[in-house]
Coordinates of C-alpha atoms in Angstrom, one line a residue:
M1 CA 81.0 187.6 178.6
P2 CA 83.1 188.6 181.7
A3 CA 86.6 189.6 181.0
R4 CA 89.0 186.7 181.0
E5 CA 91.9 186.4 183.5
P6 CA 94.8 184.9 181.5
H7 CA 97.0 184.3 184.6
V8 CA 94.1 182.3 186.1
L9 CA 93.5 180.3 182.9
A10 CA 97.1 179.4 182.4
A11 CA 97.5 175.7 181.9
G12 CA 98.5 174.8 185.4
N13 CA 95.7 176.9 187.0
L14 CA 93.1 175.6 184.6
K15 CA 94.1 172.0 185.4
R16 CA 93.7 172.8 189.2
G17 CA 90.4 174.5 188.4
L18 CA 89.1 171.5 186.5
A19 CA 90.2 169.2 189.3
A20 CA 88.3 171.3 191.8
L21 CA 85.2 171.2 189.7
Y22 CA 85.5 167.4 189.5
Q23 CA 85.9 167.1 193.2
A24 CA 82.9 169.3 193.9
Y25 CA 80.4 168.1 191.3
N26 CA 81.4 164.6 190.2
R27 CA 78.9 163.0 192.6
R28 CA 75.8 160.9 192.3
E29 CA 73.7 163.6 194.0
Y30 CA 74.1 165.7 190.9
V31 CA 73.2 163.1 188.3
H32 CA 69.5 163.7 188.1
P33 CA 68.1 164.5 185.5
D34 CA 70.4 162.4 183.3
P35 CA 69.8 159.2 181.3
L36 CA 72.7 157.7 183.2
E37 CA 70.1 157.1 186.0
M38 CA 68.7 154.2 183.9
V39 CA 72.0 152.3 184.2
Y40 CA 71.9 152.6 188.0
R41 CA 68.8 150.4 188.0
Y42 CA 71.0 147.4 187.6
T43 CA 74.1 146.0 189.3
A44 CA 75.2 143.3 186.8
A45 CA 77.5 144.3 184.0
E46 CA 75.4 142.3 181.5
D47 CA 72.4 144.4 182.3
Q48 CA 74.2 147.8 182.7
E49 CA 75.6 147.6 179.2
I50 CA 72.2 146.9 177.6
A51 CA 70.4 149.6 179.7
G52 CA 73.2 152.0 178.9
L53 CA 73.0 151.5 175.2
I54 CA 69.2 151.9 175.1
S55 CA 69.3 155.0 177.2
A56 CA 72.2 156.6 175.3
C57 CA 70.6 155.9 171.9
L58 CA 67.4 157.6 173.1
A59 CA 69.3 160.6 174.5
Y60 CA 68.0 163.2 172.1
G61 CA 65.3 165.8 172.8
R62 CA 64.3 167.1 176.2
V63 CA 65.8 165.2 179.2
T64 CA 62.4 164.6 180.8
Q65 CA 61.2 162.9 177.6
I66 CA 64.5 160.9 177.4
L67 CA 64.1 159.6 180.9
S68 CA 60.4 158.8 180.3
S69 CA 61.1 156.9 177.1
A70 CA 64.1 155.0 178.3
G71 CA 62.2 154.1 181.5
K72 CA 59.3 152.7 179.4
V73 CA 61.6 150.5 177.4
L74 CA 63.3 149.1 180.5
D75 CA 60.0 148.7 182.3
L76 CA 58.8 146.5 179.5
M77 CA 62.0 144.5 179.7
D78 CA 61.8 144.2 183.5
G79 CA 58.8 141.9 183.6
A80 CA 60.9 138.9 182.9
E81 CA 61.2 136.2 185.5
P82 CA 63.0 135.2 187.7
K83 CA 64.5 138.7 188.0
S84 CA 64.4 142.1 186.5
S85 CA 67.1 141.8 183.9
P86 CA 67.3 143.2 180.3
H87 CA 69.9 140.5 179.5
F88 CA 67.6 137.7 180.7
F89 CA 64.6 139.3 178.9
L90 CA 66.4 139.5 175.6
G91 CA 67.6 135.9 176.0
R92 CA 64.1 134.5 176.4
T93 CA 62.2 136.8 173.9
T94 CA 61.9 136.0 170.2
D95 CA 62.3 138.6 167.5
R96 CA 58.6 138.4 166.7
E97 CA 57.7 139.0 170.4
L98 CA 60.0 142.0 170.5
R99 CA 58.3 143.6 167.5
T100 CA 54.9 143.0 169.1
I101 CA 55.9 144.3 172.6
F102 CA 57.4 147.5 171.3
K103 CA 54.9 148.1 168.4
S104 CA 53.3 151.1 170.1
F105 CA 56.5 152.7 171.5
T106 CA 57.5 156.1 170.2
H107 CA 60.2 158.6 171.1
R108 CA 60.3 161.7 168.9
F109 CA 61.6 160.3 165.5
T110 CA 62.1 156.7 166.9
T111 CA 59.3 154.2 166.2
G112 CA 58.5 151.0 167.9
D113 CA 59.8 149.1 164.9
E114 CA 63.1 150.8 165.1
M115 CA 63.4 150.2 168.8
A116 CA 62.6 146.5 168.3
A117 CA 65.2 146.4 165.6
L118 CA 67.8 147.7 168.0
L119 CA 66.9 145.2 170.7
I120 CA 67.0 142.4 168.2
A121 CA 70.5 143.5 167.1
I122 CA 71.6 143.7 170.7
K123 CA 70.3 140.2 171.4
R124 CA 72.0 138.8 168.3
M125 CA 75.3 140.4 169.0
I126 CA 75.3 139.2 172.6
A127 CA 74.5 135.7 171.4
E128 CA 77.4 135.9 168.8
H129 CA 80.1 137.6 171.0
G130 CA 79.0 137.0 174.5
S131 CA 78.5 140.6 175.5
L132 CA 78.4 144.1 174.0
E133 CA 81.8 144.7 175.6
E134 CA 83.4 141.8 173.7
L135 CA 81.7 143.0 170.5
F136 CA 83.2 146.5 170.9
A137 CA 86.6 145.2 171.9
S138 CA 86.7 142.9 168.8
G139 CA 86.7 146.0 166.6
M140 CA 89.6 147.7 168.4
S141 CA 93.4 147.5 167.9
R142 CA 96.1 148.3 170.5
D143 CA 97.5 150.8 168.0
D144 CA 94.2 152.8 167.8
E145 CA 94.6 156.3 169.1
T146 CA 91.0 156.5 170.1
V147 CA 87.9 154.4 170.4
L148 CA 86.5 155.6 167.0
P149 CA 87.7 152.6 165.0
G150 CA 86.1 150.3 167.5
L151 CA 82.9 152.4 167.5
T152 CA 82.7 152.3 163.7
E153 CA 82.8 148.5 163.8
F154 CA 80.4 148.3 166.8
V155 CA 77.8 150.3 164.9
S156 CA 78.4 148.4 161.7
H157 CA 77.7 145.1 163.5
L158 CA 74.6 146.4 165.2
R159 CA 73.2 147.9 162.0
R160 CA 73.8 144.7 160.1
A161 CA 72.1 142.7 162.8
A162 CA 69.2 145.2 162.9
G163 CA 68.4 144.8 159.2
G164 CA 71.1 146.5 157.1
P165 CA 73.6 149.4 156.8
N166 CA 70.8 152.0 157.2
A167 CA 69.0 150.4 160.1
C168 CA 68.0 152.4 163.2
P169 CA 68.8 155.8 161.7
S170 CA 67.5 157.8 164.7
L171 CA 69.3 155.6 167.2
L172 CA 72.7 154.7 165.8
S173 CA 75.3 157.1 164.4
S174 CA 78.8 156.2 163.2
P175 CA 82.1 158.0 162.9
E176 CA 82.1 156.7 159.3
D177 CA 79.1 159.0 158.7
G178 CA 81.1 162.0 159.9
S179 CA 79.0 162.2 163.0
A180 CA 80.5 163.4 166.4
C181 CA 78.6 160.4 167.8
K182 CA 77.8 162.3 171.0
R183 CA 75.3 159.7 172.3
L184 CA 77.5 156.7 171.7
N185 CA 80.6 158.5 173.1
L186 CA 78.4 159.2 176.2
Y187 CA 77.6 155.5 176.4
L188 CA 81.3 154.6 176.2
R189 CA 82.0 157.1 179.0
W190 CA 79.4 155.3 181.2
M191 CA 80.8 151.9 180.4
V192 CA 84.5 152.5 180.5
R193 CA 85.1 155.0 183.3
R194 CA 84.5 154.0 186.9
D195 CA 84.2 156.6 189.6
R196 CA 81.5 158.2 191.8
V197 CA 79.3 158.8 188.8
D198 CA 80.3 156.5 185.9
P199 CA 79.6 152.8 186.8
G200 CA 82.3 151.5 184.4
P201 CA 81.4 147.8 184.0
W202 CA 83.7 147.3 181.0
R203 CA 87.4 146.4 181.4
A204 CA 88.5 145.7 177.8
V205 CA 88.5 149.3 176.6
P206 CA 91.1 151.8 177.8
R207 CA 89.6 155.1 179.2
A208 CA 92.6 157.0 177.7
K209 CA 91.1 156.3 174.2
L210 CA 87.7 157.8 175.0
V211 CA 86.4 160.8 173.0
I212 CA 84.5 163.6 174.5
P213 CA 80.7 163.4 174.1
L214 CA 80.3 166.7 172.2
D215 CA 76.9 168.3 172.5
T216 CA 76.1 172.0 172.2
H217 CA 76.7 172.8 175.8
M218 CA 80.1 171.2 176.0
F219 CA 81.0 172.9 172.6
R220 CA 80.2 176.3 174.1
I221 CA 82.2 175.5 177.3
A222 CA 85.2 174.3 175.3
R223 CA 85.2 177.5 173.1
A224 CA 84.9 179.7 176.3
L225 CA 87.9 177.9 177.8
D226 CA 89.9 178.2 174.5
L227 CA 90.0 174.5 174.1
T228 CA 88.9 174.9 170.5
A229 CA 88.4 177.7 168.0
S230 CA 86.2 175.7 165.7
R231 CA 82.8 177.0 164.8
Q232 CA 81.3 173.5 164.2
A233 CA 80.5 170.8 166.7
N234 CA 81.6 168.0 164.5
L235 CA 83.8 164.9 164.9
K236 CA 87.0 166.9 164.1
T237 CA 86.2 169.3 166.9
A238 CA 85.3 166.5 169.3
L239 CA 88.8 165.1 168.8
E240 CA 90.4 168.5 169.2
I241 CA 88.7 169.1 172.5
T242 CA 89.5 165.6 173.6
R243 CA 93.2 166.2 172.9
A244 CA 93.0 169.5 174.9
F245 CA 91.5 167.7 177.9
A246 CA 94.2 165.0 177.5
R247 CA 96.9 167.6 178.2
H248 CA 95.4 168.0 181.7
S249 CA 94.4 164.3 182.2
P250 CA 96.2 162.1 179.6
R251 CA 95.0 158.8 181.1
D252 CA 91.4 160.0 181.4
P253 CA 90.6 162.8 178.8
V254 CA 86.8 162.5 179.4
R255 CA 87.2 162.9 183.2
Y256 CA 85.7 166.4 183.3
D257 CA 82.7 165.9 181.0
F258 CA 80.2 165.3 183.7
C259 CA 81.2 168.1 186.1
L260 CA 81.5 170.7 183.3
T261 CA 78.1 170.1 181.9
R262 CA 76.2 170.0 185.3
L263 CA 75.2 173.7 185.2
G264 CA 73.0 173.3 182.2
I265 CA 71.3 170.1 183.6
N266 CA 71.1 169.9 187.4
P267 CA 69.1 172.6 189.3
S268 CA 71.2 172.0 192.5
V269 CA 74.4 173.0 190.6
K270 CA 72.6 176.1 189.1
A271 CA 71.7 177.3 192.5
G272 CA 75.2 176.9 193.8
S273 CA 76.8 178.8 190.9
G274 CA 76.6 182.3 189.6
G275 CA 74.1 181.3 187.0
G276 CA 71.5 179.9 189.5
K277 CA 67.8 180.4 188.9
A278 CA 65.1 181.0 191.4
G279 CA 63.5 177.8 192.7
G280 CA 66.7 175.8 192.7
R281 CA 68.3 174.5 195.8
A282 CA 69.7 177.5 197.5
A283 CA 73.5 177.9 197.9
G284 CA 74.7 177.1 201.4
R285 CA 72.0 174.4 202.0
P286 CA 73.0 170.8 202.3
G287 CA 74.1 169.3 199.0
S288 CA 74.8 172.6 197.2
R289 CA 78.3 173.9 196.4
S290 CA 79.5 177.2 195.1
I291 CA 82.3 176.9 192.6
G292 CA 85.2 178.8 193.9
G293 CA 83.5 179.5 197.3
A294 CA 84.4 178.3 200.7
S295 CA 82.6 175.0 200.2
S296 CA 84.9 174.0 197.4
G297 CA 88.0 174.4 199.6
K298 CA 89.8 176.3 196.8
D299 CA 90.8 180.0 196.4
S300 CA 88.0 181.9 194.8
P301 CA 90.1 183.5 192.0
L302 CA 91.1 180.0 190.7
L303 CA 87.6 178.9 189.8
R304 CA 85.9 182.2 189.2
P305 CA 86.6 182.2 185.4
L306 CA 85.0 178.8 185.0
E307 CA 82.0 179.8 187.1
Q308 CA 81.6 183.0 185.0
Y309 CA 81.8 181.2 181.7
L310 CA 79.4 178.5 182.8
A311 CA 76.9 181.0 184.1
V312 CA 77.0 183.1 181.0
I313 CA 76.6 180.0 178.8
E314 CA 73.6 179.0 180.8
R315 CA 72.0 182.4 180.5
K316 CA 72.4 182.2 176.7

């Protein structure tokens, strides 16, 4: 790993570096490939929250497989008249019909029966609470430091409606189980934050209480930036990293999640960074940006450590 530059990684400079990354890469053009794309298929909040939950729950395995599987589920739900709408589809489809429609669906460990059970749970919770947002908000208190208490209740309700406390094991995780809940925290980021990338249809959940969606890539980045010394990507570590980001962005601690993880996902960003691969969009072409280069509008030394760390992590 390249030698670190402590004067550049000092708190103030790191904050400016993260802000520059956000400005450069927090854009729709860098989303693909990402399951968040499935949420963009819809404009109504009632559809976005359903599409988002389905896509986030399926977000394990290769991203191409995730996009294919989430797309298949939504395609099956989009045949409803008078418009393409997951909300409308669930409202007019019986539990028995859902089990039949999704009987042949598979995504790695997820069976059609399990997917149908999740959809039945979503349908029942919307009928009971009015929306998934209201369901989530009902489990939160103003005194909660994070969304985790609300997430625990949210999953508990969905599991109960899906068939019991152990329902949908490949799709639903809970803080109560000790899980870092990467997929559901990703879902909450999509639903709660609103900017050029995250659609943010929810209003009842404060973004200051969000928890970082901790996957292997973010874990390595956080260790490289000395945001954690932990050797395990667990819930405790997710909270530690979230608090570290909160020191730079207290009202929006998950603000930098998307831009920091682009290098390992989007070919355009790879090409624009020190870790680019042949075949990606060449640096200097329209749409590409070099972290720390002239296109970022920032002094090169400010962002070079972040660029180096991300490039090294990608090569590993």
